[in-house]
mmCIF file of N, CA and C in Angstrom:
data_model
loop_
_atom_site.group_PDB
_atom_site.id
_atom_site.type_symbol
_atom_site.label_atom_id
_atom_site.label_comp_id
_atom_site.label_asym_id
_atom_site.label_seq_id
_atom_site.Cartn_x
_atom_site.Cartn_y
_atom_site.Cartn_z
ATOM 1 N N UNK A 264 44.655 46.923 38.510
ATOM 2 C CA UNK A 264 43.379 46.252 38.341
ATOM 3 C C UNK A 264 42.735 46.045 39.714
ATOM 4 N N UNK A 265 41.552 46.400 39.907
ATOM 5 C CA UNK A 265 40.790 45.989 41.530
ATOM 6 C C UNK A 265 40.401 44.398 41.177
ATOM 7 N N UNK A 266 40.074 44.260 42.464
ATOM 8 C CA UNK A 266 40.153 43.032 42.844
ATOM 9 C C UNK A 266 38.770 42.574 43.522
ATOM 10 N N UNK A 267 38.623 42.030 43.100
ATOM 11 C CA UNK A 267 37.131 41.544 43.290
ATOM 12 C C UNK A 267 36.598 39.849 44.170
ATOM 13 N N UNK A 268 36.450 40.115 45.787
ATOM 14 C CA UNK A 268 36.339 39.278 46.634
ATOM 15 C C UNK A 268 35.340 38.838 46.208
ATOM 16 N N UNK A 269 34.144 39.877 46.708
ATOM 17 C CA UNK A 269 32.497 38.744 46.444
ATOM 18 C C UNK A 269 31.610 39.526 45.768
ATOM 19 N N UNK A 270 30.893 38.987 45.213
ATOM 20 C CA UNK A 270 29.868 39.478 44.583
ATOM 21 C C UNK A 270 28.655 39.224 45.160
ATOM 22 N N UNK A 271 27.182 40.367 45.256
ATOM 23 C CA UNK A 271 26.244 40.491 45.712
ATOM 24 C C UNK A 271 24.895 40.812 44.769
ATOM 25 N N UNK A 272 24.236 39.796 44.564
ATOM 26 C CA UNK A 272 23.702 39.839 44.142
ATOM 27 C C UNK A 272 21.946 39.754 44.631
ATOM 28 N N UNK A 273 21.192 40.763 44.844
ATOM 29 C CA UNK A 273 19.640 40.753 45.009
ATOM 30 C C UNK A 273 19.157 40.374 43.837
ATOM 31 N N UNK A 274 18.223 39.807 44.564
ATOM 32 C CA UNK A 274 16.807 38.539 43.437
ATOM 33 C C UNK A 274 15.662 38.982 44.081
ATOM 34 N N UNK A 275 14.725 38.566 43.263
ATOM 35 C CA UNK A 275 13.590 38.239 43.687
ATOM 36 C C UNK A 275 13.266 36.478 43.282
ATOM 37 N N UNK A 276 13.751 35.991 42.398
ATOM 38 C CA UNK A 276 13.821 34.900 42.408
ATOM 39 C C UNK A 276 12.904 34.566 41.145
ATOM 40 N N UNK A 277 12.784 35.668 40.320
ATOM 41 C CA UNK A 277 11.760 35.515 39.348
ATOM 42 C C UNK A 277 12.438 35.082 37.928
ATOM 43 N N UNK A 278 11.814 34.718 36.886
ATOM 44 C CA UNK A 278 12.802 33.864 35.426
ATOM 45 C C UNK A 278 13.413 35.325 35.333
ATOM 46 N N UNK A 279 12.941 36.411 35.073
ATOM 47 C CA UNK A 279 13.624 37.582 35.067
ATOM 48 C C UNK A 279 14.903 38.043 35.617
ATOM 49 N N UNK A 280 15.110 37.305 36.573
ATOM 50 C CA UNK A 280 16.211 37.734 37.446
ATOM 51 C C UNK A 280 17.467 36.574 37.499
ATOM 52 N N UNK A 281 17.105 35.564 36.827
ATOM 53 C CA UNK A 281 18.356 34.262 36.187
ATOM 54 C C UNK A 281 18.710 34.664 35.793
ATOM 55 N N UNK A 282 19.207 35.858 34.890
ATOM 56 C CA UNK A 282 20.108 35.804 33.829
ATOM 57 C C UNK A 282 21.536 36.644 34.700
ATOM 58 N N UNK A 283 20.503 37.764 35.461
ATOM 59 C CA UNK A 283 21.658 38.571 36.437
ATOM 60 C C UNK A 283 22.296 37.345 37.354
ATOM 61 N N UNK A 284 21.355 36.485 37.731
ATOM 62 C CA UNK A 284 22.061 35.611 38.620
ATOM 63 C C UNK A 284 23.315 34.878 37.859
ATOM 64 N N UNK A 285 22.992 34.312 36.721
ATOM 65 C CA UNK A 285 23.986 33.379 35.963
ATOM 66 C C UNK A 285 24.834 34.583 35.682
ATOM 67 N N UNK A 286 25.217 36.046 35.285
ATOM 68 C CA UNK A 286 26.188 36.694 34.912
ATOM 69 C C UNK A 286 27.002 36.758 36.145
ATOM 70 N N UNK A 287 26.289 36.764 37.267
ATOM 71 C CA UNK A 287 27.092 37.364 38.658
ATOM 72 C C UNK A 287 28.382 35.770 38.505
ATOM 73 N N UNK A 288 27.423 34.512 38.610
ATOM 74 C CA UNK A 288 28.169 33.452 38.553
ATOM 75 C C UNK A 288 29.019 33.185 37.822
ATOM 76 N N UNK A 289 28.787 33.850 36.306
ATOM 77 C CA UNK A 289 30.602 33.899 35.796
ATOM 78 C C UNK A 289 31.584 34.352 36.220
ATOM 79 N N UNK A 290 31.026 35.536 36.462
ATOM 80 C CA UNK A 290 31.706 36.658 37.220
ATOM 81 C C UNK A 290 32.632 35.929 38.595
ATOM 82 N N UNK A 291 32.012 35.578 39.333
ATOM 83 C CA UNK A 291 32.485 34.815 40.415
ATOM 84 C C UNK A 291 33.319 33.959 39.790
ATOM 85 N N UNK A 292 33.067 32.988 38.996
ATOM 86 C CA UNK A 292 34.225 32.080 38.128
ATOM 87 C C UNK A 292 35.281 32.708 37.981
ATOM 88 N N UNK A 293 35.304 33.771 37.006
ATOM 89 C CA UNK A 293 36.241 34.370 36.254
ATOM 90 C C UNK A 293 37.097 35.053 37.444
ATOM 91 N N UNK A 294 36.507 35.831 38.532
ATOM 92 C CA UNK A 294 37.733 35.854 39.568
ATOM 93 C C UNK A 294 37.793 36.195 40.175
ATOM 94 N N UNK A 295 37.428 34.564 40.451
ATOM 95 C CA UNK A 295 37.767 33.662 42.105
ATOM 96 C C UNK A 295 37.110 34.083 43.357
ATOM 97 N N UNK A 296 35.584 34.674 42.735
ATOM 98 C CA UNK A 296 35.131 35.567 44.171
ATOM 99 C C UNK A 296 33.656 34.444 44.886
ATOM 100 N N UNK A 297 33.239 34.881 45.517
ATOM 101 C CA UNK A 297 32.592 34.235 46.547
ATOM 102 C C UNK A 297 31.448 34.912 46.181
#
């Protein structure tokens, strides 16, 4: 399984682009990345 330090995520900062933001942030939850 790879292993996943950080995640990178580009925005523009628009309502459009929350949802990628909130998936990245599970993502980061789920494991353990920065």
């Amino acid at each position: 399984m790879i292993r996943i330090d950080r995640i990178l995520v580009p925005t523009d900062f628009s309502e459009f682009s929350r949802p990628a933001v909130n998936y990245a942030v599970a993502m980061a939850e789920r494991f353990a990345a920065q």
